[in-house]
Short mmCIF file of N, CA and C in Angstrom, two decimals:
data_model
loop_
_atom_site.label_atom_id
_atom_site.label_comp_id
_atom_site.label_asym_id
_atom_site.label_seq_id
_atom_site.Cartn_x
_atom_site.Cartn_y
_atom_site.Cartn_z
N MET A 294 0.80 -1.20 0.00
CA MET A 294 0.00 0.00 0.00
C MET A 294 0.83 1.25 0.00
N GLY A 295 2.06 1.17 0.07
CA GLY A 295 2.89 2.35 0.05
C GLY A 295 3.60 2.57 1.37
N ALA A 296 4.31 3.65 1.43
CA ALA A 296 5.09 3.99 2.62
C ALA A 296 4.16 4.40 3.75
N PRO A 297 4.58 4.19 4.99
CA PRO A 297 3.77 4.63 6.12
C PRO A 297 3.70 6.15 6.16
N PHE A 298 2.60 6.63 6.74
CA PHE A 298 2.38 8.07 6.88
C PHE A 298 3.41 8.68 7.82
N ARG A 299 3.92 9.80 7.47
CA ARG A 299 4.77 10.58 8.37
C ARG A 299 4.52 12.06 8.09
N GLU A 300 4.63 12.82 9.14
CA GLU A 300 4.41 14.26 8.98
C GLU A 300 5.61 14.90 8.31
N LEU A 301 5.32 15.77 7.37
CA LEU A 301 6.38 16.52 6.72
C LEU A 301 6.73 17.72 7.60
N PRO A 302 7.99 18.08 7.63
CA PRO A 302 8.35 19.27 8.42
C PRO A 302 7.66 20.50 7.84
N GLN A 303 7.18 21.34 8.71
CA GLN A 303 6.54 22.57 8.27
C GLN A 303 7.54 23.71 8.34
N THR A 304 7.45 24.56 7.35
CA THR A 304 8.31 25.74 7.36
C THR A 304 7.72 26.74 8.33
N PRO A 305 8.48 27.09 9.36
CA PRO A 305 7.94 28.05 10.32
C PRO A 305 7.78 29.42 9.65
N PRO A 306 6.80 30.18 10.10
CA PRO A 306 6.66 31.53 9.54
C PRO A 306 7.89 32.36 9.85
N GLY A 307 8.16 33.31 8.97
CA GLY A 307 9.30 34.20 9.20
C GLY A 307 9.06 35.07 10.42
N PRO A 308 10.10 35.68 10.90
CA PRO A 308 9.94 36.54 12.08
C PRO A 308 9.06 37.75 11.76
N VAL A 309 8.30 38.17 12.74
CA VAL A 309 7.48 39.37 12.58
C VAL A 309 8.40 40.58 12.71
N VAL A 310 8.36 41.43 11.72
CA VAL A 310 9.18 42.64 11.74
C VAL A 310 8.21 43.82 11.87
N PRO A 311 8.12 44.39 13.07
CA PRO A 311 7.12 45.44 13.30
C PRO A 311 7.48 46.78 12.65
N PRO A 312 6.46 47.57 12.38
CA PRO A 312 6.71 48.93 11.90
C PRO A 312 7.21 49.81 13.04
N VAL A 313 8.11 50.73 12.71
CA VAL A 313 8.63 51.65 13.73
C VAL A 313 8.47 53.13 13.35
N ARG A 314 8.10 53.38 12.08
CA ARG A 314 7.95 54.77 11.65
C ARG A 314 7.01 54.83 10.46
N VAL A 315 6.21 55.88 10.41
CA VAL A 315 5.33 56.14 9.27
C VAL A 315 5.62 57.54 8.76
N SER A 316 5.77 57.64 7.43
CA SER A 316 5.95 58.94 6.78
C SER A 316 4.84 59.13 5.76
N ILE A 317 4.19 60.28 5.84
CA ILE A 317 3.15 60.65 4.88
C ILE A 317 3.54 62.01 4.33
N PRO A 318 4.29 62.03 3.22
CA PRO A 318 4.84 63.29 2.71
C PRO A 318 3.79 64.38 2.47
N SER A 319 2.64 64.03 1.92
CA SER A 319 1.65 65.06 1.59
C SER A 319 1.07 65.75 2.83
N LEU A 320 1.20 65.12 4.00
CA LEU A 320 0.72 65.72 5.25
C LEU A 320 1.85 66.22 6.13
N GLY A 321 3.11 66.00 5.71
CA GLY A 321 4.24 66.39 6.53
C GLY A 321 4.39 65.53 7.78
N VAL A 322 3.88 64.31 7.73
CA VAL A 322 3.92 63.41 8.89
C VAL A 322 5.16 62.52 8.84
N ARG A 323 5.88 62.48 9.96
CA ARG A 323 6.98 61.54 10.20
C ARG A 323 6.87 61.16 11.66
N SER A 324 6.23 60.03 11.91
CA SER A 324 5.92 59.66 13.29
C SER A 324 6.46 58.29 13.66
N ASP A 325 6.92 58.19 14.90
CA ASP A 325 7.31 56.89 15.43
C ASP A 325 6.06 56.04 15.63
N VAL A 326 6.27 54.72 15.57
CA VAL A 326 5.19 53.75 15.76
C VAL A 326 5.59 52.82 16.89
N VAL A 327 4.65 52.58 17.81
CA VAL A 327 4.88 51.64 18.92
C VAL A 327 3.80 50.57 18.87
N PRO A 328 4.10 49.35 19.38
CA PRO A 328 3.07 48.31 19.41
C PRO A 328 1.98 48.66 20.43
N THR A 329 0.74 48.40 20.06
CA THR A 329 -0.39 48.62 20.96
C THR A 329 -1.30 47.40 20.93
N GLY A 330 -2.26 47.40 21.83
CA GLY A 330 -3.18 46.27 21.92
C GLY A 330 -4.61 46.74 22.01
N VAL A 331 -5.29 46.26 23.06
CA VAL A 331 -6.71 46.56 23.25
C VAL A 331 -6.91 47.15 24.64
N ASP A 332 -7.72 48.22 24.72
CA ASP A 332 -8.07 48.81 26.01
C ASP A 332 -9.08 47.94 26.74
N ARG A 333 -9.30 48.25 28.00
CA ARG A 333 -10.26 47.49 28.82
C ARG A 333 -11.67 47.48 28.25
N ASP A 334 -12.02 48.54 27.53
CA ASP A 334 -13.37 48.61 26.97
C ASP A 334 -13.48 47.90 25.62
N GLY A 335 -12.40 47.25 25.18
CA GLY A 335 -12.42 46.49 23.94
C GLY A 335 -12.04 47.27 22.71
N THR A 336 -11.72 48.54 22.86
CA THR A 336 -11.31 49.34 21.71
C THR A 336 -9.80 49.24 21.52
N THR A 337 -9.37 49.54 20.31
CA THR A 337 -7.94 49.52 20.00
C THR A 337 -7.24 50.64 20.76
N GLN A 338 -6.12 50.31 21.39
CA GLN A 338 -5.33 51.32 22.11
C GLN A 338 -4.67 52.27 21.14
N SER A 339 -4.56 53.49 21.55
CA SER A 339 -3.74 54.48 20.86
C SER A 339 -2.71 54.97 21.86
N PRO A 340 -1.50 55.28 21.39
CA PRO A 340 -0.50 55.82 22.32
C PRO A 340 -1.01 57.10 22.98
N GLU A 341 -0.56 57.35 24.21
CA GLU A 341 -0.97 58.57 24.91
C GLU A 341 -0.45 59.83 24.22
N ASP A 342 0.77 59.76 23.69
CA ASP A 342 1.38 60.89 22.99
C ASP A 342 0.74 61.01 21.61
N VAL A 343 0.12 62.16 21.32
CA VAL A 343 -0.59 62.32 20.05
C VAL A 343 0.33 62.37 18.84
N ASP A 344 1.63 62.51 19.06
CA ASP A 344 2.59 62.53 17.96
C ASP A 344 3.11 61.14 17.61
N VAL A 345 2.73 60.13 18.38
CA VAL A 345 3.18 58.75 18.18
C VAL A 345 2.00 57.92 17.69
N LEU A 346 2.27 57.01 16.75
CA LEU A 346 1.24 56.13 16.22
C LEU A 346 1.34 54.75 16.86
N GLY A 347 0.27 53.98 16.79
CA GLY A 347 0.25 52.65 17.38
C GLY A 347 -0.06 51.59 16.35
N TRP A 348 0.76 50.55 16.32
CA TRP A 348 0.53 49.38 15.45
C TRP A 348 -0.20 48.33 16.26
N TYR A 349 -1.33 47.84 15.77
CA TYR A 349 -2.09 46.80 16.46
C TYR A 349 -1.30 45.50 16.37
N ARG A 350 -0.60 45.18 17.45
CA ARG A 350 0.38 44.09 17.46
C ARG A 350 -0.23 42.70 17.37
N TYR A 351 -1.54 42.56 17.54
CA TYR A 351 -2.18 41.25 17.43
C TYR A 351 -2.62 40.94 16.01
N GLY A 352 -2.35 41.85 15.10
CA GLY A 352 -2.70 41.66 13.70
C GLY A 352 -1.45 41.55 12.85
N PRO A 353 -1.62 41.53 11.54
CA PRO A 353 -0.49 41.39 10.63
C PRO A 353 0.49 42.57 10.69
N ALA A 354 1.75 42.25 10.45
CA ALA A 354 2.79 43.26 10.25
C ALA A 354 2.82 43.60 8.76
N PRO A 355 3.52 44.65 8.35
CA PRO A 355 3.49 45.07 6.95
C PRO A 355 3.90 44.03 5.92
N ARG A 356 4.73 43.07 6.25
CA ARG A 356 5.12 42.05 5.27
C ARG A 356 4.17 40.86 5.23
N ASP A 357 3.19 40.84 6.13
CA ASP A 357 2.28 39.70 6.23
C ASP A 357 1.00 39.94 5.43
N SER A 358 0.31 38.83 5.10
CA SER A 358 -1.00 38.93 4.46
C SER A 358 -1.99 39.53 5.43
N GLY A 359 -2.94 40.26 4.89
CA GLY A 359 -3.97 40.85 5.73
C GLY A 359 -3.74 42.34 5.92
N SER A 360 -4.45 42.88 6.90
CA SER A 360 -4.47 44.32 7.13
C SER A 360 -3.57 44.72 8.30
N THR A 361 -2.56 45.51 8.00
CA THR A 361 -1.73 46.11 9.03
C THR A 361 -2.46 47.36 9.53
N VAL A 362 -2.82 47.36 10.80
CA VAL A 362 -3.61 48.46 11.36
C VAL A 362 -2.70 49.38 12.18
N ILE A 363 -2.69 50.65 11.81
CA ILE A 363 -1.94 51.67 12.54
C ILE A 363 -2.92 52.78 12.91
N VAL A 364 -2.94 53.10 14.20
CA VAL A 364 -3.90 54.08 14.72
C VAL A 364 -3.15 55.29 15.30
N GLY A 365 -3.85 56.40 15.34
CA GLY A 365 -3.27 57.59 15.94
C GLY A 365 -4.35 58.61 16.26
N HIS A 366 -3.96 59.56 17.07
CA HIS A 366 -4.90 60.59 17.50
C HIS A 366 -5.00 61.72 16.48
N ARG A 367 -6.19 62.28 16.41
CA ARG A 367 -6.40 63.51 15.65
C ARG A 367 -5.86 64.68 16.46
N ASP A 368 -6.16 64.66 17.75
CA ASP A 368 -5.67 65.70 18.66
C ASP A 368 -5.83 65.18 20.08
N GLY A 369 -5.37 65.96 21.02
CA GLY A 369 -5.48 65.54 22.41
C GLY A 369 -5.50 66.73 23.35
N ARG A 370 -6.27 66.61 24.40
CA ARG A 370 -6.37 67.69 25.38
C ARG A 370 -4.98 68.01 25.93
N GLY A 371 -4.60 69.26 25.85
CA GLY A 371 -3.32 69.70 26.36
C GLY A 371 -2.15 69.39 25.45
N GLN A 372 -2.37 68.65 24.36
CA GLN A 372 -1.29 68.30 23.43
C GLN A 372 -1.46 68.93 22.06
N GLY A 373 -2.65 69.38 21.73
CA GLY A 373 -2.88 69.98 20.42
C GLY A 373 -3.09 68.93 19.35
N ARG A 374 -2.76 69.32 18.13
CA ARG A 374 -2.97 68.44 16.98
C ARG A 374 -2.08 67.21 17.05
N GLY A 375 -2.66 66.07 16.67
CA GLY A 375 -1.92 64.82 16.65
C GLY A 375 -1.35 64.53 15.27
N ALA A 376 -0.57 63.46 15.19
CA ALA A 376 0.08 63.06 13.94
C ALA A 376 -0.92 62.85 12.81
N LEU A 377 -2.11 62.35 13.14
CA LEU A 377 -3.09 62.06 12.10
C LEU A 377 -4.22 63.09 12.04
N TYR A 378 -3.93 64.30 12.49
CA TYR A 378 -4.93 65.37 12.49
C TYR A 378 -5.55 65.55 11.10
N ALA A 379 -4.74 65.53 10.08
CA ALA A 379 -5.21 65.80 8.72
C ALA A 379 -5.41 64.54 7.90
N LEU A 380 -5.56 63.38 8.55
CA LEU A 380 -5.69 62.12 7.82
C LEU A 380 -6.79 62.19 6.76
N GLY A 381 -7.88 62.86 7.07
CA GLY A 381 -8.99 62.97 6.13
C GLY A 381 -8.67 63.77 4.88
N ALA A 382 -7.52 64.44 4.84
CA ALA A 382 -7.12 65.22 3.67
C ALA A 382 -6.34 64.39 2.66
N LEU A 383 -6.00 63.15 3.00
CA LEU A 383 -5.27 62.31 2.04
C LEU A 383 -6.15 62.04 0.83
N SER A 384 -5.50 61.89 -0.32
CA SER A 384 -6.20 61.61 -1.57
C SER A 384 -5.75 60.27 -2.13
N VAL A 385 -6.62 59.67 -2.93
CA VAL A 385 -6.25 58.44 -3.61
C VAL A 385 -4.98 58.69 -4.41
N GLY A 386 -4.02 57.79 -4.28
CA GLY A 386 -2.74 57.91 -4.96
C GLY A 386 -1.62 58.47 -4.10
N ASP A 387 -1.95 59.12 -2.99
CA ASP A 387 -0.92 59.67 -2.11
C ASP A 387 -0.03 58.56 -1.57
N PRO A 388 1.28 58.81 -1.47
CA PRO A 388 2.21 57.79 -0.95
C PRO A 388 2.28 57.80 0.58
N ILE A 389 2.54 56.62 1.11
CA ILE A 389 2.80 56.43 2.54
C ILE A 389 3.98 55.48 2.63
N ARG A 390 4.93 55.80 3.48
CA ARG A 390 6.09 54.92 3.68
C ARG A 390 6.10 54.43 5.12
N VAL A 391 6.27 53.11 5.28
CA VAL A 391 6.38 52.50 6.60
C VAL A 391 7.78 51.91 6.72
N THR A 392 8.51 52.33 7.74
CA THR A 392 9.84 51.79 8.01
C THR A 392 9.71 50.72 9.08
N LEU A 393 10.38 49.59 8.86
CA LEU A 393 10.30 48.46 9.77
C LEU A 393 11.50 48.43 10.71
N ALA A 394 11.39 47.61 11.75
CA ALA A 394 12.43 47.53 12.78
C ALA A 394 13.78 47.09 12.23
N ASP A 395 13.79 46.36 11.11
CA ASP A 395 15.06 45.92 10.53
C ASP A 395 15.65 46.95 9.57
N GLY A 396 15.01 48.12 9.46
CA GLY A 396 15.51 49.18 8.59
C GLY A 396 14.93 49.16 7.19
N SER A 397 14.24 48.09 6.82
CA SER A 397 13.63 48.03 5.50
C SER A 397 12.38 48.91 5.46
N ARG A 398 11.88 49.15 4.26
CA ARG A 398 10.71 50.00 4.10
C ARG A 398 9.66 49.31 3.23
N VAL A 399 8.42 49.64 3.49
CA VAL A 399 7.32 49.22 2.63
C VAL A 399 6.61 50.49 2.19
N ASP A 400 6.55 50.69 0.88
CA ASP A 400 5.88 51.86 0.33
C ASP A 400 4.46 51.49 -0.09
N TYR A 401 3.53 52.38 0.22
CA TYR A 401 2.12 52.17 -0.09
C TYR A 401 1.59 53.36 -0.88
N ARG A 402 0.44 53.14 -1.50
CA ARG A 402 -0.31 54.26 -2.09
C ARG A 402 -1.75 54.15 -1.62
N VAL A 403 -2.35 55.28 -1.34
CA VAL A 403 -3.72 55.34 -0.85
C VAL A 403 -4.68 54.90 -1.95
N VAL A 404 -5.61 54.00 -1.59
CA VAL A 404 -6.64 53.56 -2.53
C VAL A 404 -8.05 53.96 -2.07
N ALA A 405 -8.21 54.33 -0.81
CA ALA A 405 -9.53 54.73 -0.32
C ALA A 405 -9.41 55.57 0.94
N ARG A 406 -10.38 56.46 1.11
CA ARG A 406 -10.50 57.26 2.33
C ARG A 406 -11.99 57.33 2.67
N GLU A 407 -12.31 57.00 3.91
CA GLU A 407 -13.70 56.99 4.34
C GLU A 407 -13.83 57.63 5.71
N VAL A 408 -14.97 58.22 5.96
CA VAL A 408 -15.33 58.67 7.30
C VAL A 408 -16.51 57.80 7.72
N LEU A 409 -16.31 57.04 8.81
CA LEU A 409 -17.29 56.04 9.24
C LEU A 409 -17.81 56.36 10.63
N ASP A 410 -19.10 56.28 10.82
CA ASP A 410 -19.67 56.39 12.15
C ASP A 410 -19.04 55.31 13.02
N LYS A 411 -18.66 55.65 14.24
CA LYS A 411 -17.97 54.68 15.10
C LYS A 411 -18.77 53.41 15.31
N GLN A 412 -20.09 53.49 15.21
CA GLN A 412 -20.92 52.30 15.39
C GLN A 412 -21.00 51.45 14.13
N ALA A 413 -20.49 51.95 13.00
CA ALA A 413 -20.61 51.25 11.72
C ALA A 413 -19.26 50.85 11.14
N VAL A 414 -18.22 50.85 11.94
CA VAL A 414 -16.89 50.50 11.45
C VAL A 414 -16.85 49.01 11.13
N PRO A 415 -16.43 48.64 9.90
CA PRO A 415 -16.38 47.23 9.50
C PRO A 415 -15.14 46.53 10.08
N LEU A 416 -15.21 46.16 11.34
CA LEU A 416 -14.05 45.62 12.06
C LEU A 416 -13.45 44.40 11.39
N GLU A 417 -14.28 43.49 10.87
CA GLU A 417 -13.75 42.27 10.24
C GLU A 417 -12.89 42.60 9.04
N ASP A 418 -13.27 43.62 8.28
CA ASP A 418 -12.47 44.01 7.11
C ASP A 418 -11.20 44.73 7.54
N ILE A 419 -11.34 45.66 8.47
CA ILE A 419 -10.18 46.45 8.88
C ILE A 419 -9.13 45.58 9.56
N PHE A 420 -9.54 44.62 10.36
CA PHE A 420 -8.61 43.78 11.11
C PHE A 420 -8.41 42.41 10.46
N ALA A 421 -8.57 42.32 9.13
CA ALA A 421 -8.42 41.05 8.41
C ALA A 421 -7.02 40.48 8.60
N ARG A 422 -6.97 39.19 8.86
CA ARG A 422 -5.69 38.50 9.06
C ARG A 422 -5.26 37.71 7.83
N SER A 423 -6.03 37.77 6.78
CA SER A 423 -5.69 37.06 5.56
C SER A 423 -6.10 37.93 4.38
N GLY A 424 -5.80 37.44 3.19
CA GLY A 424 -6.12 38.21 1.99
C GLY A 424 -4.95 39.08 1.60
N GLY A 425 -5.23 40.02 0.74
CA GLY A 425 -4.19 40.90 0.24
C GLY A 425 -3.59 41.78 1.33
N ARG A 426 -2.35 42.19 1.10
CA ARG A 426 -1.67 43.07 2.05
C ARG A 426 -2.21 44.48 1.90
N VAL A 427 -2.68 45.04 3.00
CA VAL A 427 -3.15 46.42 3.01
C VAL A 427 -2.69 47.10 4.29
N LEU A 428 -2.63 48.40 4.22
CA LEU A 428 -2.36 49.23 5.39
C LEU A 428 -3.64 49.98 5.70
N SER A 429 -4.09 49.90 6.94
CA SER A 429 -5.27 50.63 7.40
C SER A 429 -4.84 51.64 8.44
N LEU A 430 -4.95 52.92 8.10
CA LEU A 430 -4.65 54.01 9.04
C LEU A 430 -5.97 54.52 9.59
N ILE A 431 -6.06 54.64 10.91
CA ILE A 431 -7.32 55.02 11.54
C ILE A 431 -7.09 56.14 12.55
N SER A 432 -7.97 57.13 12.51
CA SER A 432 -7.97 58.21 13.49
C SER A 432 -9.40 58.65 13.72
N CYS A 433 -9.60 59.44 14.74
CA CYS A 433 -10.92 60.01 15.00
C CYS A 433 -11.23 61.06 13.94
N GLY A 434 -12.51 61.29 13.74
CA GLY A 434 -12.94 62.29 12.78
C GLY A 434 -14.39 62.65 13.02
N GLY A 435 -14.93 63.39 12.08
CA GLY A 435 -16.31 63.79 12.21
C GLY A 435 -16.48 64.87 13.27
N VAL A 436 -17.66 64.92 13.83
CA VAL A 436 -18.02 65.94 14.80
C VAL A 436 -17.54 65.55 16.19
N TYR A 437 -16.98 66.54 16.91
CA TYR A 437 -16.60 66.31 18.31
C TYR A 437 -17.80 66.68 19.17
N ASP A 438 -18.25 65.72 19.96
CA ASP A 438 -19.41 65.94 20.83
C ASP A 438 -19.00 65.60 22.25
N ARG A 439 -18.70 66.63 23.03
CA ARG A 439 -18.24 66.42 24.40
C ARG A 439 -19.25 65.62 25.22
N ALA A 440 -20.52 65.91 25.05
CA ALA A 440 -21.57 65.22 25.82
C ALA A 440 -21.61 63.72 25.51
N ARG A 441 -21.21 63.35 24.30
CA ARG A 441 -21.23 61.93 23.90
C ARG A 441 -19.86 61.29 24.01
N GLY A 442 -18.90 61.99 24.55
CA GLY A 442 -17.60 61.38 24.82
C GLY A 442 -16.53 61.57 23.78
N GLY A 443 -16.71 62.48 22.84
CA GLY A 443 -15.65 62.75 21.89
C GLY A 443 -16.11 62.71 20.44
N TYR A 444 -15.17 62.39 19.56
CA TYR A 444 -15.49 62.32 18.13
C TYR A 444 -16.45 61.16 17.88
N GLN A 445 -17.36 61.37 16.95
CA GLN A 445 -18.40 60.38 16.69
C GLN A 445 -18.13 59.54 15.45
N ALA A 446 -16.98 59.73 14.83
CA ALA A 446 -16.64 58.98 13.62
C ALA A 446 -15.16 58.64 13.62
N ASN A 447 -14.79 57.78 12.71
CA ASN A 447 -13.39 57.45 12.46
C ASN A 447 -13.07 57.75 11.01
N VAL A 448 -11.86 58.23 10.77
CA VAL A 448 -11.34 58.35 9.42
C VAL A 448 -10.52 57.10 9.17
N LEU A 449 -10.83 56.41 8.08
CA LEU A 449 -10.11 55.19 7.68
C LEU A 449 -9.49 55.43 6.33
N VAL A 450 -8.17 55.31 6.26
CA VAL A 450 -7.45 55.39 5.00
C VAL A 450 -6.88 54.01 4.72
N THR A 451 -7.17 53.51 3.52
CA THR A 451 -6.67 52.20 3.11
C THR A 451 -5.62 52.40 2.02
N ALA A 452 -4.50 51.70 2.16
CA ALA A 452 -3.41 51.82 1.20
C ALA A 452 -2.89 50.42 0.86
N VAL A 453 -2.33 50.28 -0.34
CA VAL A 453 -1.78 49.00 -0.79
C VAL A 453 -0.30 49.18 -1.12
N PRO A 454 0.47 48.09 -0.99
CA PRO A 454 1.90 48.19 -1.32
C PRO A 454 2.09 48.51 -2.81
N VAL A 455 3.15 49.25 -3.11
CA VAL A 455 3.46 49.56 -4.51
C VAL A 455 4.62 48.72 -4.98
#
């Protein structure tokens, strides 16, 4: 009947190389990136410093399949405008450069920009762990409503590697 069954060795996945810097020339953005996770309320963490961006470390890194999610503040009390203050001004075709911890770079171009009500954010799409490689940049946007706890929308910019 043939040779007995044996498991073939599996090739382990390559090391995760996290992003450490994002540059968006059209906005004048050059920001450090730190790994982030999830807050107690289940939302994605953003760094406290509005000039620093956060990479969702439980999702894909820029060289992996799926959506690399990087978040940042539009602004912050006592800190002023954040790194992603003008995220909504990006246009389709604008370049974005992500520098990785090993010094390599991944260049992207913007393919979509949306303003989404916070209750209607397509989390499964944004945090996809498979499929094509995309970069998802997210910041607050829309109307600021102090009585309702802050901005009522998110700006989502989607970019693909070039």
